[in-house]
PDB file of C-alpha atoms and ligand atoms in Angstrom:
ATOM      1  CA  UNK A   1       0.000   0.000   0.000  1.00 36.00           C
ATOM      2  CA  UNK A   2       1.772   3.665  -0.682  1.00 40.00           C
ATOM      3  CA  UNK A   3      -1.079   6.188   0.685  1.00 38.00           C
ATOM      4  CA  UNK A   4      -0.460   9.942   1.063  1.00 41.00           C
ATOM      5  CA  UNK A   5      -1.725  12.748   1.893  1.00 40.00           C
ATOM      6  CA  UNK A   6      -0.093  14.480  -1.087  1.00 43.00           C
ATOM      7  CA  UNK A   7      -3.160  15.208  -2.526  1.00 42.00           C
ATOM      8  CA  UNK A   8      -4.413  17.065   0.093  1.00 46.00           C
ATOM      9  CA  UNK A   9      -1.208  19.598   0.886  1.00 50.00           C
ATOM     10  CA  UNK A  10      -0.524  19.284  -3.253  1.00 54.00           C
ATOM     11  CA  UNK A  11       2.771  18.373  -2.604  1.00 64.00           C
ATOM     12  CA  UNK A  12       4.990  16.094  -4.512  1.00 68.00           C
ATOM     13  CA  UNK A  13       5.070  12.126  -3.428  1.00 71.00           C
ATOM     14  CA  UNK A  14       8.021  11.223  -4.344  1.00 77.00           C
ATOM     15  CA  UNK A  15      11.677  12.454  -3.786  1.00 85.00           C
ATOM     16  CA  UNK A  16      12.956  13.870  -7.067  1.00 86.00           C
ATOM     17  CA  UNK A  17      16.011  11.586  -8.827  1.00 89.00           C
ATOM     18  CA  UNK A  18      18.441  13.699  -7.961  1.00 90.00           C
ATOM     19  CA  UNK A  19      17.807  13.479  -4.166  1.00 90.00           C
ATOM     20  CA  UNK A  20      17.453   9.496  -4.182  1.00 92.00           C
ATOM     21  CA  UNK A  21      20.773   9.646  -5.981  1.00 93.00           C
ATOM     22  CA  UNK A  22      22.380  11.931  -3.678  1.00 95.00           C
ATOM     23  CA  UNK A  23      20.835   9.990  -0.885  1.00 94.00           C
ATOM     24  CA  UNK A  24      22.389   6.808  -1.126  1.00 96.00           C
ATOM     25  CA  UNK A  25      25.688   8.116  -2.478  1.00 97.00           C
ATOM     26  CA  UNK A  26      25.786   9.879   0.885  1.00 96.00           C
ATOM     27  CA  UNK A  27      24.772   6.593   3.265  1.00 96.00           C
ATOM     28  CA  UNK A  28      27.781   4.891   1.096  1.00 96.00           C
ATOM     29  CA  UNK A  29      30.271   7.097   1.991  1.00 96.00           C
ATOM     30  CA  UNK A  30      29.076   8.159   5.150  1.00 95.00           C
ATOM     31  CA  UNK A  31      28.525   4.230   6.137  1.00 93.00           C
ATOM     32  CA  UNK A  32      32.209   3.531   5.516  1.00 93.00           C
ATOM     33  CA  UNK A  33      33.503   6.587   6.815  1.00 92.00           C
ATOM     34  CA  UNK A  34      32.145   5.794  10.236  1.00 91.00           C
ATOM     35  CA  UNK A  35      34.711   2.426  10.631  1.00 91.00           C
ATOM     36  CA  UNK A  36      37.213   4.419   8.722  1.00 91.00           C
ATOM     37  CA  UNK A  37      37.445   7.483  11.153  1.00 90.00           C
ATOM     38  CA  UNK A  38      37.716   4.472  14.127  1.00 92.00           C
ATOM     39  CA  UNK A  39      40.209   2.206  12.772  1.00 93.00           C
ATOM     40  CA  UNK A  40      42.753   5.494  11.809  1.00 93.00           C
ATOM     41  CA  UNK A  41      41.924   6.653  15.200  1.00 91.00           C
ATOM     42  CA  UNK A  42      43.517   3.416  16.566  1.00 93.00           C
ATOM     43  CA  UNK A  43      46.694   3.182  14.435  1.00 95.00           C
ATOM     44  CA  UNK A  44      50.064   4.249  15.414  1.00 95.00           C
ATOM     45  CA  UNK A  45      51.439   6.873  13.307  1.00 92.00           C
ATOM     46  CA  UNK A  46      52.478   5.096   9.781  1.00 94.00           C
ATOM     47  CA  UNK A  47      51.427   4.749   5.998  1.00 94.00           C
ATOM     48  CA  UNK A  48      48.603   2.533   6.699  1.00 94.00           C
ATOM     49  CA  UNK A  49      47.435   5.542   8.938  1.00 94.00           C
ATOM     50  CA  UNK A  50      48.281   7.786   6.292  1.00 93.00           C
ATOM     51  CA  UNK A  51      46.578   6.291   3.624  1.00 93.00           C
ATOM     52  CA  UNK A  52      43.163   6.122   5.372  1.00 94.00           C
ATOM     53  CA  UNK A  53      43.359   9.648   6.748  1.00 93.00           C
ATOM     54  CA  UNK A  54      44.084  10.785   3.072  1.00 93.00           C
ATOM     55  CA  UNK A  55      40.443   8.802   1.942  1.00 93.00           C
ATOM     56  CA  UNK A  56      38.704   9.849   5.779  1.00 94.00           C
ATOM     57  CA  UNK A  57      39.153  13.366   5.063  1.00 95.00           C
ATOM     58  CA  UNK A  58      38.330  13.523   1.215  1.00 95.00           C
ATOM     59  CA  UNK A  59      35.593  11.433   1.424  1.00 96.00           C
ATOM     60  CA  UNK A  60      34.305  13.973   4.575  1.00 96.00           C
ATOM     61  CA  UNK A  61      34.677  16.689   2.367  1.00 96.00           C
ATOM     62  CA  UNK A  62      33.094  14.772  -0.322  1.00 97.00           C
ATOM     63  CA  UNK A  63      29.864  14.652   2.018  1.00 97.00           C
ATOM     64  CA  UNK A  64      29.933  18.264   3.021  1.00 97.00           C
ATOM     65  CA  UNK A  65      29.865  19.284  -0.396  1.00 97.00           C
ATOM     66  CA  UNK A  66      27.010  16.676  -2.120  1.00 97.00           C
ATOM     67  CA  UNK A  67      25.183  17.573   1.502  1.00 96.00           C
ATOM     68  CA  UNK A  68      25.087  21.227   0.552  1.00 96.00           C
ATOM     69  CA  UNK A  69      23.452  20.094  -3.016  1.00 95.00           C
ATOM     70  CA  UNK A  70      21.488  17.909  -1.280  1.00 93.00           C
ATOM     71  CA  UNK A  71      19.679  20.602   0.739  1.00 90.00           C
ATOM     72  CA  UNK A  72      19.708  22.819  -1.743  1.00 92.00           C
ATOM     73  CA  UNK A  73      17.806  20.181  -4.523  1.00 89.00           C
ATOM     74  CA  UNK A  74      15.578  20.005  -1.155  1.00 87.00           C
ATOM     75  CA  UNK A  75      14.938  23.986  -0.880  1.00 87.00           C
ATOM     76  CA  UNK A  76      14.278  24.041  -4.846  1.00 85.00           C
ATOM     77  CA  UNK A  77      12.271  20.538  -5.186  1.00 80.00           C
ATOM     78  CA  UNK A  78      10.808  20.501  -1.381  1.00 79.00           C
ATOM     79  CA  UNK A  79      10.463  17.360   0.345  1.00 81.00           C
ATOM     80  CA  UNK A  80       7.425  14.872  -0.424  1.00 84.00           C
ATOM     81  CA  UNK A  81       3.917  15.062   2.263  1.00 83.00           C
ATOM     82  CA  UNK A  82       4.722  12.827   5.141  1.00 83.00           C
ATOM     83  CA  UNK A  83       2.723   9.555   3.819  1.00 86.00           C
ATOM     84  CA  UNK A  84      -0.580   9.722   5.449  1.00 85.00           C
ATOM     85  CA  UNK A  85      -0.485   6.246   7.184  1.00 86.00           C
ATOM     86  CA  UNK A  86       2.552   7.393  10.038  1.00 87.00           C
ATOM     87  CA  UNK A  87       1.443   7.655  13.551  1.00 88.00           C
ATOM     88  CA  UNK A  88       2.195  11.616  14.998  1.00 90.00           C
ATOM     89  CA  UNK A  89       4.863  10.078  17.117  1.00 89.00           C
ATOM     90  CA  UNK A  90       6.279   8.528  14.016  1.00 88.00           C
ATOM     91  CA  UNK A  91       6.211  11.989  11.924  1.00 90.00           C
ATOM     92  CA  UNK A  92       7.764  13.966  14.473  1.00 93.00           C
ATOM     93  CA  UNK A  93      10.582  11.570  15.398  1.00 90.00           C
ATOM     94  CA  UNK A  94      11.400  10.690  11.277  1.00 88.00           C
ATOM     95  CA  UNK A  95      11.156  14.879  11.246  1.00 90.00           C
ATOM     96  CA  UNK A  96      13.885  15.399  13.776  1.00 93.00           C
ATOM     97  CA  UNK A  97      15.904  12.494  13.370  1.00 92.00           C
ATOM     98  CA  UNK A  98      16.515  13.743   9.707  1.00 90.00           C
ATOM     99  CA  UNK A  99      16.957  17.491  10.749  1.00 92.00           C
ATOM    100  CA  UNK A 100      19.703  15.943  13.259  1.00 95.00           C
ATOM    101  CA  UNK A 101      21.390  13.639  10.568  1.00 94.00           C
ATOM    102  CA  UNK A 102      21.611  17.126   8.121  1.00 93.00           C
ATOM    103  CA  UNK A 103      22.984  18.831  11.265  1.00 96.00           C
ATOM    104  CA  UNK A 104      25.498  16.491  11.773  1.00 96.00           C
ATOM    105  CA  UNK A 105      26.548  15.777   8.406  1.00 96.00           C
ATOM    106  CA  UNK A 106      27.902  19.376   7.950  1.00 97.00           C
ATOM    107  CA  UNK A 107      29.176  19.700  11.083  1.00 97.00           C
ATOM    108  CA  UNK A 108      31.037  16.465  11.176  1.00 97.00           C
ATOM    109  CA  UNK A 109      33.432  17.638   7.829  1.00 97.00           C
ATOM    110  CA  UNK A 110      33.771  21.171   9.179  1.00 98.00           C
ATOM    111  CA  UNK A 111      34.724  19.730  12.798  1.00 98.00           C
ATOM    112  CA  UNK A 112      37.267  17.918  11.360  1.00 97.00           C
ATOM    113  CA  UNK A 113      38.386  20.483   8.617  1.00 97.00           C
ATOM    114  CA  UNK A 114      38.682  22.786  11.094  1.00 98.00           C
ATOM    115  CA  UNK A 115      40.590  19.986  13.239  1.00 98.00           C
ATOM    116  CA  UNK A 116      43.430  19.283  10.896  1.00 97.00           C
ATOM    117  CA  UNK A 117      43.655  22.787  10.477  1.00 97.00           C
ATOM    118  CA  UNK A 118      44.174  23.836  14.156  1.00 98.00           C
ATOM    119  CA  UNK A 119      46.755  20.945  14.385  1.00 97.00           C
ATOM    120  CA  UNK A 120      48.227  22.289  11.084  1.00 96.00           C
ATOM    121  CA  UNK A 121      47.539  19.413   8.911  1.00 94.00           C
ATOM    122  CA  UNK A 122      47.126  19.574   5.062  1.00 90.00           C
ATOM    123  CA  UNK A 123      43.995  18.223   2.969  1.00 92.00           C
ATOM    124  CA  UNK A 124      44.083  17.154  -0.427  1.00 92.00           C
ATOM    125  CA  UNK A 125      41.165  16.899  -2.818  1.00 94.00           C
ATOM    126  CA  UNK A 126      41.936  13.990  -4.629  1.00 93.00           C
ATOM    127  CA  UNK A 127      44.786  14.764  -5.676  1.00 90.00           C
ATOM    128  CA  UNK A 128      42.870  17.567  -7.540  1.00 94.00           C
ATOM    129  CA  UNK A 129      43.891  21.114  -4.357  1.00 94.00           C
ATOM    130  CA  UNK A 130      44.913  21.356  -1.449  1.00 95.00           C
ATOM    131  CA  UNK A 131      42.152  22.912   0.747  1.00 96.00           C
ATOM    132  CA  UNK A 132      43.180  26.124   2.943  1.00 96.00           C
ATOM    133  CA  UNK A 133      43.152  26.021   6.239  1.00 97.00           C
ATOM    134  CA  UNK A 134      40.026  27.181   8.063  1.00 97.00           C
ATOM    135  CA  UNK A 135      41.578  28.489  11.104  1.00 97.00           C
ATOM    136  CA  UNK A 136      45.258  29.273  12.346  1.00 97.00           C
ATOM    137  CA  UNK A 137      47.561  26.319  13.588  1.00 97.00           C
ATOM    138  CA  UNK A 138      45.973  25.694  17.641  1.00 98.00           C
ATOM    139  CA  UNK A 139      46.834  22.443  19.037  1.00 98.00           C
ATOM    140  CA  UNK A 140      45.118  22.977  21.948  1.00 98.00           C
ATOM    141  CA  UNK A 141      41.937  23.951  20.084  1.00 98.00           C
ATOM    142  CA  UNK A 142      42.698  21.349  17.547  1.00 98.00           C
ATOM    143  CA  UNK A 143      42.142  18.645  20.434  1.00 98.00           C
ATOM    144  CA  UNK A 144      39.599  19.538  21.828  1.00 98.00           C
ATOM    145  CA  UNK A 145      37.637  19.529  17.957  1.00 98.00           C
ATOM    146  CA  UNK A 146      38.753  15.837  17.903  1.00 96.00           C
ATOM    147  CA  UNK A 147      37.135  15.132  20.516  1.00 97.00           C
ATOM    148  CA  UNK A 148      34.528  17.066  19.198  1.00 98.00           C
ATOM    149  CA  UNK A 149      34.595  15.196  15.940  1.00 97.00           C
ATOM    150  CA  UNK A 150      34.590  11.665  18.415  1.00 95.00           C
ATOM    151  CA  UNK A 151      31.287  12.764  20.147  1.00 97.00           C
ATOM    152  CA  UNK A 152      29.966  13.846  16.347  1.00 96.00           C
ATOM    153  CA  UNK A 153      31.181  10.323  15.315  1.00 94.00           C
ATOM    154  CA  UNK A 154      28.864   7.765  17.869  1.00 95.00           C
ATOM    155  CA  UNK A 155      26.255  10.399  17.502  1.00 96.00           C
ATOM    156  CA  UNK A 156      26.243   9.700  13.972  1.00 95.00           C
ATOM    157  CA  UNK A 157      26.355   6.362  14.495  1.00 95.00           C
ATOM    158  CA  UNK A 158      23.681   5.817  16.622  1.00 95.00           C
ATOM    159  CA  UNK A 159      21.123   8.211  14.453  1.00 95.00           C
ATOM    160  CA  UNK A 160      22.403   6.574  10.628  1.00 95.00           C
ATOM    161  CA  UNK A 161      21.878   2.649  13.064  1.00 95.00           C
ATOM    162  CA  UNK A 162      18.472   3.901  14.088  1.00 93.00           C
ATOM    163  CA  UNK A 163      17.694   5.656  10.679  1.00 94.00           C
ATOM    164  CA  UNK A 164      18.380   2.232   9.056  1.00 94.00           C
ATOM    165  CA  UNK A 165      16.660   0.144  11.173  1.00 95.00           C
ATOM    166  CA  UNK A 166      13.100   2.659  10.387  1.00 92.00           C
ATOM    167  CA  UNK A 167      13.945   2.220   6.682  1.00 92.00           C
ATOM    168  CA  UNK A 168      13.842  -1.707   7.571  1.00 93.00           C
ATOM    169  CA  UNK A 169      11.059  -1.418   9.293  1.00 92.00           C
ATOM    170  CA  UNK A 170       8.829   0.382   7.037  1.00 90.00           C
ATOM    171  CA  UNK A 171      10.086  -1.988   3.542  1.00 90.00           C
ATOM    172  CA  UNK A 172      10.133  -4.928   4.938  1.00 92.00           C
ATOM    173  CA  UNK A 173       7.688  -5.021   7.542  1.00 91.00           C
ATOM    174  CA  UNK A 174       5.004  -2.080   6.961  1.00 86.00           C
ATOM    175  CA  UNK A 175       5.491  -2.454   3.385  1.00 89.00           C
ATOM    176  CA  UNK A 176       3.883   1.280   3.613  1.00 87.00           C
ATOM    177  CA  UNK A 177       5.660   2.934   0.825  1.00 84.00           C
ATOM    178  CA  UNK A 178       8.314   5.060   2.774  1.00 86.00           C
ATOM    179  CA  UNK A 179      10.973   3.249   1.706  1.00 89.00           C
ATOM    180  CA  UNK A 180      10.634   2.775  -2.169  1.00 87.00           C
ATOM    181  CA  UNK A 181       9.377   6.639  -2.293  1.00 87.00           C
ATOM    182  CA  UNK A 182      13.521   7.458  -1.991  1.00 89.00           C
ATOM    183  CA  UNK A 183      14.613   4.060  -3.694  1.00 86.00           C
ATOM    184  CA  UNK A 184      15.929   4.946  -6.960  1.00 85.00           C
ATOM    185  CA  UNK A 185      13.097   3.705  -9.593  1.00 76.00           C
ATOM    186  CA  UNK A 186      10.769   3.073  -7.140  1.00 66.00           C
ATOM    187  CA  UNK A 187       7.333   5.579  -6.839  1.00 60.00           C
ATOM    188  CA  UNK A 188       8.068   8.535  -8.906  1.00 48.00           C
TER     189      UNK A 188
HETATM  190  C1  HEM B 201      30.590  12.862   7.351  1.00 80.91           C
HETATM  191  C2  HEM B 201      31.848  13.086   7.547  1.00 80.91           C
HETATM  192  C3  HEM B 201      32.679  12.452   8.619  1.00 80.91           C
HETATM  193  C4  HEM B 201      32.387  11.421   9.477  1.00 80.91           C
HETATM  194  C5  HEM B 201      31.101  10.631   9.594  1.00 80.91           C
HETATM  195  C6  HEM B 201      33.576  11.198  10.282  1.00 80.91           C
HETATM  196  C7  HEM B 201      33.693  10.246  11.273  1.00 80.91           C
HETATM  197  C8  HEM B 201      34.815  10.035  12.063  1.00 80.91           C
HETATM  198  C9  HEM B 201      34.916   9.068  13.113  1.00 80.91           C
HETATM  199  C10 HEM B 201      33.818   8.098  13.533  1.00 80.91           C
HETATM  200  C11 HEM B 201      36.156   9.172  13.655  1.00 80.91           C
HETATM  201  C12 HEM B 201      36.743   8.338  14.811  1.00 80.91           C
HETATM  202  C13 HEM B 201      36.686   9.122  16.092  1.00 80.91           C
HETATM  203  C14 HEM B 201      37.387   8.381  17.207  1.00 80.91           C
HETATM  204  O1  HEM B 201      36.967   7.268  17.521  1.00 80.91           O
HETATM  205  O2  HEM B 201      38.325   8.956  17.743  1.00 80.91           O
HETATM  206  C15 HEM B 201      36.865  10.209  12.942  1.00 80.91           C
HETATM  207  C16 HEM B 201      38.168  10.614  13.204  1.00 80.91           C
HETATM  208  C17 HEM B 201      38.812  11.655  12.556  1.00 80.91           C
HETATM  209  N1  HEM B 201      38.313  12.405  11.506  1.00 80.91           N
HETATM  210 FE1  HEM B 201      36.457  12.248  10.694  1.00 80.91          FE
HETATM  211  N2  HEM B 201      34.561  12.079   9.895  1.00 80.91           N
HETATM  212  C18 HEM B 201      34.057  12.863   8.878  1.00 80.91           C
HETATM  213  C19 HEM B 201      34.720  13.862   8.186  1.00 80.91           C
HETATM  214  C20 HEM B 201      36.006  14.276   8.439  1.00 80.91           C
HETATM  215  C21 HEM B 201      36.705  15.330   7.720  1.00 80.91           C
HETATM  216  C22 HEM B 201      36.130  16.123   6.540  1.00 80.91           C
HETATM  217  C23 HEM B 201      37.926  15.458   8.282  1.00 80.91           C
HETATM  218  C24 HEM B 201      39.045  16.403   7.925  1.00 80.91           C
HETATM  219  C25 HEM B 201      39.058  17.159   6.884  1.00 80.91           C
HETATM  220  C26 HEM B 201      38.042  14.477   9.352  1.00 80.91           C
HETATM  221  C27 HEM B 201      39.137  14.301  10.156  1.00 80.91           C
HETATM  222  C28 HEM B 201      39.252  13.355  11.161  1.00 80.91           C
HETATM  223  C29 HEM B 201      40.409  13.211  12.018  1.00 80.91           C
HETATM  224  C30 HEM B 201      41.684  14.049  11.985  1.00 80.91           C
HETATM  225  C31 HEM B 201      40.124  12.144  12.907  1.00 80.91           C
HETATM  226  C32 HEM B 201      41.010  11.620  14.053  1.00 80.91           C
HETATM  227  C33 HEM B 201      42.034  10.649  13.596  1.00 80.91           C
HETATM  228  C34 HEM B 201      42.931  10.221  14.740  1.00 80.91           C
HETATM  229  O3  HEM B 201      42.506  10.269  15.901  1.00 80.91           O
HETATM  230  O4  HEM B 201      44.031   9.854  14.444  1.00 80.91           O
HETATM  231  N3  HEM B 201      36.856  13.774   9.413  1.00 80.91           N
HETATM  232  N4  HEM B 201      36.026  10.720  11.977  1.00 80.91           N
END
């Protein structure tokens, strides 16, 4: 069943093709990002360590910058009408939950942007720049945005585990059209 209340608000039902895309490019990158950041955490300092820090903070930047398109495609296209079969509670949790998850998704990059910049790091863009620094070389400010960036990290990890487990929920078990409404090809 995929009812909503579309008709009544005239909003669109569906999430337009270039935010599905954008969607699950993000929850790729941001999915592996999440044991990426922990494992370099752990390392001692070395190439392996290197090497993943190189990926960890393009990839970050990556997300900040298809996040930014993402909200913007979302301020041109607007967002579909909440389907019309969620519960209040339901509305109002999948509301905040995804305000949070935008939240975080900017501020995680910039935390740690800002991080290797106060501990006066360097970031490459794939080979392409080097970014500037966003602030002047701190290493006492540049700890205390790690650990910063840490809290960001299990917050993020706990919101993307329970923002999964809805998805789940609602295409396997509800079967009530939430899910294939942002699955690429699915209700247009
Ligand atoms: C969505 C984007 C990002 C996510 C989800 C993310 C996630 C994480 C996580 C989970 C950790 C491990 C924290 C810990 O256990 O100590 C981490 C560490 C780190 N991240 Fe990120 N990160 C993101 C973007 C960035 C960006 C853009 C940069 C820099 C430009 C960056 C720089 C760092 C640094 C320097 C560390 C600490 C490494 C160490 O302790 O040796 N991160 N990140």
């Amino acid at each position: 069943m995929n009812v909503s209340n579309a008709s009544m608000s005239g909003r669109r039902t569906s999430y337009s093709a270039t935010s599905k895309w954008l969607h699950w490019i993000v929850a790729i990158i941001v999915i592996g990002m999440i044991p990426a950041g922990i494992i370099m955490s752990k390392l001692p300092k070395g190439p392996e360590k290197l090497m993943i820090f190189g990926y960890h903070t393009e990839f970050g930047v990556l997300v900040l910058l298809l996040v930014i398109w993402r909200f913007l495609t979302r301020l041109g296209h607007g967002t579909p009408a909440p389907v019309a079969t969620l519960s209040a509670f339901e509305r109002i949790a999948s509301t905040s939950a995804t305000h949070l998850l935008y939240l975080l998704l900017l501020a995680m990059p910039l935390i740690g942007w800002l991080a290797v910049s106060a501990l006066g790091g360097h970031i490459e863009f794939f080979g392409l720049f080097q970014l500037p620094a966003l602030m002047p070389k701190n290493p006492a400010v540049g700890k205390i945005l790690l650990a910063a960036h840490k809290i960001g990290g299990i917050s993020i990890l706990v919101l993307v585990s329970a923002h999964i487990l809805a998805a789940l929920y609602h295409g396997l078990v509800k079967h009530d059209g939430v899910f294939s409404r942002m699955w690429p090809g699915g209700e247009a």
